[in-house]
Short mmCIF file of C-alpha atoms and ligand atoms in Angstrom, two decimals:
data_model
loop_
_atom_site.label_atom_id
_atom_site.label_comp_id
_atom_site.label_asym_id
_atom_site.label_seq_id
_atom_site.Cartn_x
_atom_site.Cartn_y
_atom_site.Cartn_z
CA MET A 1208 -176.11 -7.21 -66.27
CA ILE A 1209 -175.79 -3.65 -65.63
CA SER A 1210 -174.07 -0.91 -66.58
CA LEU A 1211 -171.38 0.72 -63.49
CA LYS A 1212 -170.96 3.53 -65.99
CA ASP A 1213 -170.69 7.47 -64.35
CA LYS A 1214 -171.85 5.61 -60.95
CA VAL A 1215 -170.41 6.36 -57.65
CA VAL A 1216 -168.19 4.31 -55.90
CA PHE A 1217 -167.22 4.90 -53.03
CA ILE A 1218 -164.17 2.32 -51.89
CA THR A 1219 -162.87 1.61 -48.18
CA GLY A 1220 -159.29 0.67 -48.04
CA ALA A 1221 -158.74 1.54 -51.42
CA SER A 1222 -154.52 2.27 -50.99
CA SER A 1223 -154.22 -0.78 -50.97
CA GLY A 1224 -155.10 -4.92 -52.12
CA ILE A 1225 -158.41 -5.25 -52.35
CA GLY A 1226 -159.09 -2.36 -52.11
CA MET A 1227 -157.29 -0.85 -54.61
CA ALA A 1228 -157.80 -3.41 -57.15
CA CYS A 1229 -161.54 -2.84 -57.00
CA ALA A 1230 -160.67 0.90 -57.84
CA GLU A 1231 -159.25 -0.47 -61.20
CA ALA A 1232 -161.85 -3.12 -61.55
CA PHE A 1233 -164.92 -1.32 -61.95
CA ALA A 1234 -162.62 2.21 -63.16
CA HIS A 1235 -163.08 -0.16 -66.24
CA GLN A 1236 -166.56 0.03 -66.32
CA GLY A 1237 -166.63 3.47 -66.26
CA ALA A 1238 -167.54 4.44 -62.60
CA LYS A 1239 -166.71 7.41 -61.13
CA LEU A 1240 -164.45 6.22 -57.51
CA ILE A 1241 -164.14 7.62 -54.02
CA LEU A 1242 -161.20 5.92 -52.72
CA THR A 1243 -160.92 6.41 -49.32
CA ALA A 1244 -157.74 5.11 -46.73
CA ARG A 1245 -154.84 6.55 -44.17
CA ARG A 1246 -152.32 6.66 -46.83
CA GLN A 1247 -152.70 10.16 -49.28
CA GLU A 1248 -149.25 9.32 -51.47
CA ARG A 1249 -151.00 6.15 -52.02
CA LEU A 1250 -154.58 7.52 -53.11
CA GLU A 1251 -153.01 9.82 -55.10
CA ALA A 1252 -150.27 7.37 -57.06
CA LEU A 1253 -153.39 6.14 -57.89
CA LYS A 1254 -155.77 8.38 -59.35
CA GLU A 1255 -153.45 9.70 -60.91
CA TRP A 1256 -153.19 6.27 -62.62
CA LEU A 1257 -157.12 5.56 -63.02
CA GLN A 1258 -156.93 9.46 -64.84
CA SER A 1259 -153.80 8.57 -67.42
CA GLU A 1260 -154.36 4.89 -67.80
CA LEU A 1261 -157.75 5.18 -67.95
CA ASN A 1262 -158.71 8.31 -68.05
CA ILE A 1263 -161.18 8.07 -64.91
CA SER A 1264 -161.19 11.06 -62.52
CA SER A 1265 -161.57 9.87 -58.91
CA HIS A 1266 -161.75 11.93 -56.21
CA ILE A 1267 -160.27 10.89 -52.63
CA ALA A 1268 -160.26 12.03 -49.29
CA LEU A 1269 -158.00 10.52 -46.34
CA LEU A 1270 -160.36 8.68 -43.61
CA ASP A 1271 -159.16 6.74 -41.27
CA VAL A 1272 -162.85 4.99 -40.63
CA ARG A 1273 -162.41 4.39 -36.70
CA ASN A 1274 -163.01 7.79 -36.78
CA GLN A 1275 -166.95 8.83 -36.53
CA ILE A 1276 -166.57 12.53 -36.75
CA GLU A 1277 -163.74 12.38 -40.42
CA VAL A 1278 -166.37 9.83 -42.03
CA ASP A 1279 -169.23 11.71 -41.22
CA THR A 1280 -166.84 15.53 -43.07
CA VAL A 1281 -165.02 13.04 -45.46
CA VAL A 1282 -169.40 12.26 -46.76
CA ASN A 1283 -170.99 15.05 -45.96
CA ASN A 1284 -168.23 17.29 -48.37
CA LEU A 1285 -168.10 15.18 -51.35
CA PRO A 1286 -168.06 17.72 -54.52
CA ASP A 1287 -171.18 17.75 -56.04
CA ASP A 1288 -170.76 15.40 -58.60
CA PHE A 1289 -169.64 12.51 -56.37
CA ARG A 1290 -172.06 13.44 -54.04
CA ASN A 1291 -175.13 10.37 -55.00
CA ILE A 1292 -172.71 7.98 -53.83
CA ASN A 1293 -174.10 4.36 -56.12
CA ILE A 1294 -171.91 1.72 -54.38
CA LEU A 1295 -170.43 1.82 -51.52
CA ILE A 1296 -167.13 -0.81 -50.66
CA ASN A 1297 -167.00 -1.52 -47.57
CA ASN A 1298 -163.22 -3.20 -47.29
CA ALA A 1299 -161.09 -1.78 -44.92
CA GLY A 1300 -160.53 -4.12 -42.60
CA LEU A 1301 -156.80 -5.70 -40.43
CA ALA A 1302 -155.64 -8.56 -38.66
CA ARG A 1303 -153.61 -7.65 -36.12
CA GLY A 1304 -151.33 -10.42 -33.62
CA TRP A 1305 -152.12 -13.62 -34.05
CA SER A 1306 -152.41 -15.48 -29.99
CA THR A 1307 -154.58 -17.03 -28.01
CA LEU A 1308 -157.17 -15.01 -26.50
CA GLN A 1309 -155.74 -15.57 -23.05
CA GLU A 1310 -152.01 -13.85 -24.19
CA GLY A 1311 -153.77 -11.67 -26.53
CA SER A 1312 -153.16 -8.12 -26.79
CA VAL A 1313 -156.18 -5.77 -25.52
CA SER A 1314 -154.67 -2.43 -28.41
CA ASP A 1315 -154.86 -4.90 -31.15
CA TRP A 1316 -157.98 -6.10 -30.10
CA ASP A 1317 -159.49 -2.46 -30.09
CA GLU A 1318 -157.54 -1.88 -33.43
CA MET A 1319 -159.50 -4.74 -35.00
CA ILE A 1320 -162.74 -4.42 -33.49
CA ASP A 1321 -162.34 -0.25 -33.75
CA THR A 1322 -161.56 -1.10 -37.79
CA ASN A 1323 -163.43 -3.98 -38.78
CA LEU A 1324 -167.07 -3.86 -36.95
CA LYS A 1325 -167.64 0.22 -35.54
CA GLY A 1326 -165.53 0.99 -38.64
CA LEU A 1327 -167.67 -0.59 -41.58
CA LEU A 1328 -171.14 0.58 -39.38
CA TYR A 1329 -170.00 4.41 -39.33
CA VAL A 1330 -169.41 4.83 -43.45
CA SER A 1331 -172.77 2.26 -44.06
CA ARG A 1332 -174.53 4.59 -41.30
CA ALA A 1333 -173.06 8.06 -42.70
CA ILE A 1334 -173.93 6.67 -46.95
CA ILE A 1335 -177.38 4.29 -46.46
CA PRO A 1336 -179.60 6.70 -45.57
CA GLY A 1337 -178.81 8.92 -49.17
CA MET A 1338 -179.18 5.38 -51.08
CA ILE A 1339 -182.80 5.09 -49.87
CA GLU A 1340 -183.62 9.12 -50.13
CA ARG A 1341 -182.25 7.79 -53.46
CA LYS A 1342 -183.94 4.96 -53.99
CA ASP A 1343 -181.20 3.67 -55.61
CA GLY A 1344 -177.84 1.55 -53.70
CA HIS A 1345 -175.37 -1.13 -53.04
CA ILE A 1346 -172.97 -1.95 -50.11
CA ILE A 1347 -170.81 -4.78 -50.30
CA ASN A 1348 -168.42 -5.59 -47.55
CA ILE A 1349 -166.02 -8.08 -47.30
CA GLY A 1350 -166.18 -10.25 -44.61
CA SER A 1351 -163.97 -13.54 -44.92
CA ILE A 1352 -164.45 -16.98 -44.44
CA ALA A 1353 -163.27 -16.05 -40.48
CA GLY A 1354 -166.52 -14.86 -40.21
CA ARG A 1355 -167.57 -18.86 -40.91
CA GLN A 1356 -165.86 -20.18 -38.25
CA PRO A 1357 -162.79 -19.41 -36.56
CA TYR A 1358 -159.35 -20.92 -36.67
CA PRO A 1359 -156.83 -20.60 -34.00
CA ASN A 1360 -155.48 -18.09 -32.27
CA GLY A 1361 -157.62 -16.16 -34.88
CA ASN A 1362 -159.88 -15.09 -32.34
CA VAL A 1363 -161.15 -11.49 -32.18
CA TYR A 1364 -160.12 -11.38 -36.00
CA CYS A 1365 -162.88 -13.40 -36.88
CA ALA A 1366 -164.95 -12.30 -34.25
CA THR A 1367 -164.87 -9.06 -36.29
CA LYS A 1368 -166.04 -11.65 -39.37
CA PHE A 1369 -168.60 -12.70 -37.92
CA ALA A 1370 -169.50 -9.83 -36.94
CA VAL A 1371 -169.56 -8.23 -40.47
CA ARG A 1372 -171.42 -11.31 -41.85
CA ALA A 1373 -174.01 -10.41 -38.70
CA LEU A 1374 -174.39 -6.70 -40.44
CA ASN A 1375 -174.71 -8.43 -43.69
CA GLN A 1376 -178.10 -10.16 -42.50
CA SER A 1377 -178.87 -7.49 -40.36
CA MET A 1378 -178.48 -4.63 -43.36
CA LEU A 1379 -180.15 -6.74 -45.15
CA ILE A 1380 -183.24 -7.01 -43.21
CA ASP A 1381 -183.17 -3.27 -42.58
CA LEU A 1382 -183.54 -2.38 -46.33
CA VAL A 1383 -185.16 -4.85 -47.72
CA ASN A 1384 -188.82 -2.32 -48.52
CA THR A 1385 -185.35 -0.51 -50.01
CA PRO A 1386 -184.38 -0.29 -54.10
CA VAL A 1387 -180.27 -0.98 -51.50
CA ARG A 1388 -179.04 -4.56 -52.23
CA VAL A 1389 -176.73 -5.82 -49.63
CA SER A 1390 -173.88 -8.52 -50.57
CA THR A 1391 -171.00 -10.02 -48.54
CA VAL A 1392 -167.80 -11.23 -50.44
CA ASP A 1393 -165.41 -13.66 -48.32
CA PRO A 1394 -162.66 -14.40 -49.50
CA GLY A 1395 -160.50 -17.59 -48.14
CA LEU A 1396 -156.46 -16.63 -48.78
CA VAL A 1397 -155.41 -13.49 -50.64
CA GLU A 1398 -152.00 -12.71 -50.81
CA THR A 1399 -152.56 -8.61 -49.74
CA GLU A 1400 -150.76 -7.05 -47.38
CA PHE A 1401 -153.12 -8.36 -44.61
CA SER A 1402 -149.92 -10.33 -43.45
CA LYS A 1403 -147.56 -7.94 -43.85
CA VAL A 1404 -149.84 -6.36 -41.15
CA ARG A 1405 -151.40 -8.65 -39.12
CA PHE A 1406 -147.67 -9.85 -38.32
CA SER A 1407 -145.95 -5.94 -37.27
CA GLY A 1408 -143.65 -6.18 -41.25
CA ASP A 1409 -142.70 -9.66 -40.59
CA VAL A 1410 -142.22 -10.94 -44.24
CA GLU A 1411 -140.80 -14.89 -43.37
CA LYS A 1412 -144.57 -14.78 -41.25
CA ALA A 1413 -146.47 -13.45 -43.89
CA ASP A 1414 -145.01 -15.01 -46.70
CA ALA A 1415 -145.30 -18.01 -45.03
CA VAL A 1416 -148.61 -17.88 -45.11
CA TYR A 1417 -148.79 -18.70 -49.05
CA ALA A 1418 -145.93 -20.74 -48.74
CA ASN A 1419 -146.57 -24.11 -51.78
CA MET A 1420 -149.68 -23.23 -53.05
CA THR A 1421 -151.38 -20.91 -55.00
CA PRO A 1422 -153.43 -18.23 -52.68
CA LEU A 1423 -156.06 -15.74 -54.71
CA VAL A 1424 -155.38 -12.11 -55.70
CA ALA A 1425 -157.16 -9.58 -54.87
CA GLU A 1426 -158.23 -9.10 -58.21
CA ASP A 1427 -159.78 -11.93 -58.24
CA ILE A 1428 -161.48 -10.59 -55.66
CA ALA A 1429 -162.61 -7.07 -57.26
CA ASP A 1430 -163.70 -9.18 -59.53
CA SER A 1431 -166.49 -11.42 -57.94
CA VAL A 1432 -167.24 -7.71 -56.23
CA LEU A 1433 -168.04 -6.69 -59.61
CA PHE A 1434 -169.98 -9.23 -60.62
CA CYS A 1435 -172.40 -8.64 -57.46
CA ALA A 1436 -172.77 -5.30 -59.07
CA THR A 1437 -173.73 -5.36 -62.68
CA ARG A 1438 -176.47 -8.14 -61.50
CA PRO A 1439 -179.83 -7.11 -62.39
CA LYS A 1440 -181.04 -5.10 -60.28
CA HIS A 1441 -184.06 -7.68 -59.00
CA VAL A 1442 -180.81 -9.85 -58.45
CA ASN A 1443 -179.36 -9.90 -55.03
CA ILE A 1444 -175.86 -11.34 -54.37
CA SER A 1445 -176.26 -11.91 -50.59
CA GLU A 1446 -173.15 -14.06 -49.79
CA MET A 1447 -170.96 -14.85 -51.66
CA VAL A 1448 -166.81 -16.86 -50.55
CA VAL A 1449 -164.67 -16.85 -52.84
CA LEU A 1450 -161.54 -19.61 -52.22
CA PRO A 1451 -158.55 -20.68 -53.93
CA THR A 1452 -158.83 -24.36 -55.65
CA ASP A 1453 -156.00 -24.82 -52.94
CA GLN A 1454 -158.53 -24.07 -50.30
CA ALA A 1455 -160.83 -26.03 -48.49
CA SER A 1456 -161.65 -23.93 -45.02
CA PRO A 1457 -159.04 -21.52 -42.84
CA TYR A 1458 -157.96 -25.80 -41.76
CA HIS A 1459 -157.39 -27.42 -45.16
CA VAL A 1460 -154.55 -25.96 -47.28
CA ARG A 1461 -153.70 -27.58 -50.17
CA ARG A 1462 -149.37 -27.12 -50.13
CA GLU A 1463 -146.47 -28.86 -52.18
CA GLU A 1464 -144.55 -30.74 -50.71
P1 LIG B 866 -154.31 -4.35 -47.19
O1 LIG B 866 -153.49 -4.85 -46.41
O2 LIG B 866 -153.40 -4.45 -48.35
O3 LIG B 866 -154.95 -4.03 -47.21
C1 LIG B 866 -156.06 -2.79 -46.36
C2 LIG B 866 -156.90 -2.03 -46.63
O4 LIG B 866 -157.86 -1.22 -45.28
C3 LIG B 866 -155.88 -0.72 -46.46
O5 LIG B 866 -156.04 -0.17 -47.96
C4 LIG B 866 -155.92 0.38 -45.59
O6 LIG B 866 -155.19 1.43 -46.17
C5 LIG B 866 -157.53 0.67 -45.30
N1 LIG B 866 -157.40 0.21 -43.76
C6 LIG B 866 -156.70 -0.55 -42.50
N2 LIG B 866 -157.33 0.30 -41.79
C7 LIG B 866 -157.90 1.15 -41.65
C8 LIG B 866 -158.61 2.90 -41.29
N3 LIG B 866 -158.33 2.49 -39.66
N4 LIG B 866 -159.29 3.68 -42.31
C9 LIG B 866 -159.14 3.03 -43.66
N5 LIG B 866 -158.53 2.30 -43.77
C10 LIG B 866 -157.61 1.41 -43.21
O7 LIG B 866 -155.21 -6.11 -46.61
P2 LIG B 866 -156.18 -6.53 -47.77
O8 LIG B 866 -156.77 -6.34 -48.90
O9 LIG B 866 -156.31 -8.42 -47.90
O10 LIG B 866 -157.52 -6.15 -47.06
C11 LIG B 866 -158.37 -5.79 -47.48
C12 LIG B 866 -160.26 -6.96 -46.62
O11 LIG B 866 -160.39 -8.15 -47.22
C13 LIG B 866 -159.59 -6.49 -45.16
O12 LIG B 866 -161.67 -6.02 -44.67
C14 LIG B 866 -159.83 -8.26 -44.37
O13 LIG B 866 -160.35 -8.53 -43.31
C15 LIG B 866 -160.58 -8.90 -45.94
N6 LIG B 866 -160.16 -10.19 -46.53
C16 LIG B 866 -158.74 -10.56 -47.01
C17 LIG B 866 -158.26 -11.35 -47.03
C18 LIG B 866 -156.74 -11.98 -46.95
O14 LIG B 866 -155.98 -12.65 -46.83
N7 LIG B 866 -156.09 -11.09 -48.20
C19 LIG B 866 -159.64 -12.64 -47.50
C20 LIG B 866 -160.86 -12.09 -46.41
C21 LIG B 866 -160.86 -10.95 -46.52
P3 LIG B 866 -154.63 2.66 -44.97
O15 LIG B 866 -153.71 1.92 -44.50
O16 LIG B 866 -154.04 3.35 -45.71
O17 LIG B 866 -155.41 3.59 -44.19
C1 LIG B 867 -158.27 -12.99 -43.73
C2 LIG B 867 -158.22 -14.70 -44.56
O1 LIG B 867 -158.15 -17.14 -43.45
O2 LIG B 867 -156.03 -14.62 -43.02
O3 LIG B 867 -159.76 -13.32 -43.84
O4 LIG B 867 -158.09 -15.16 -42.05
S1 LIG B 867 -157.82 -15.58 -43.66
#
């Protein structure tokens, strides 16, 4: 197991769910965190908490990953002691809407493609060259089982996560002549704000996704990300699928009667 003490970890989507849980898990290992997302108050509260509870210093940056100029500006203006990024957690992402393709909303599609696919590309493009130069780095993408098997009404969200898996494989190939590692962690059902976002704040619909079963929690995925990051240098966990025990596939979920 390698130590994460003083490693610089850049997290997208650190204001909620899996990204926030990763921040906490990596902070417990002594990592230095760059926390990014669009919601400033959440990032500030997290930074304060990490400092007061764990004595961990972090840098926060407001970032909409859909904006390539903003991405480059954030990456190129990091404080000196956060400049050499060791680990990138490409986590920011969302599902928006629930309908067949023929009835889909083009603006929902754009939001998902711009965030989950183009955003991940912009951030990776900005950070990977420095990792290659320093001969050290690890990119951990948060994919999904939706990127392995499409499900009804998931069309474009699933397509973006299929794309994340394709990019994970491409990054592996493109970086094989470097020491930079590439992993994807692909969760099944995790109870976060994900479904509230998907159903635009409809709590009843969101709660129904996790009804009468035990979903994963964000900390379970943070634990898996941490596992990938702490393997010895010659070991790369290229893909990890993490499901609740109550789930076998997007179609098979055990629910209590
Ligand atoms: P949450 O909704 O709880 O968190 C999503 C995070 O992404 C938030 O911090 C949000 O921050 C950030 N985000 C969204 N859009 C943008 C943007 N344009 N720019 C920057 N940050 C953005 O959901 P999860 O924690 O569950 O989701 C995290 C990842 O996990 C996503 O990629 C999702 O697809 C994936 N996933 C989730 C599963 C689940 O069941 N929950 C299962 C499989 C994968 P803010 O709004 O402040 O910008
Ligand atoms: C999120 C998991 O099954 O709701 O990617 O699509 S699922």
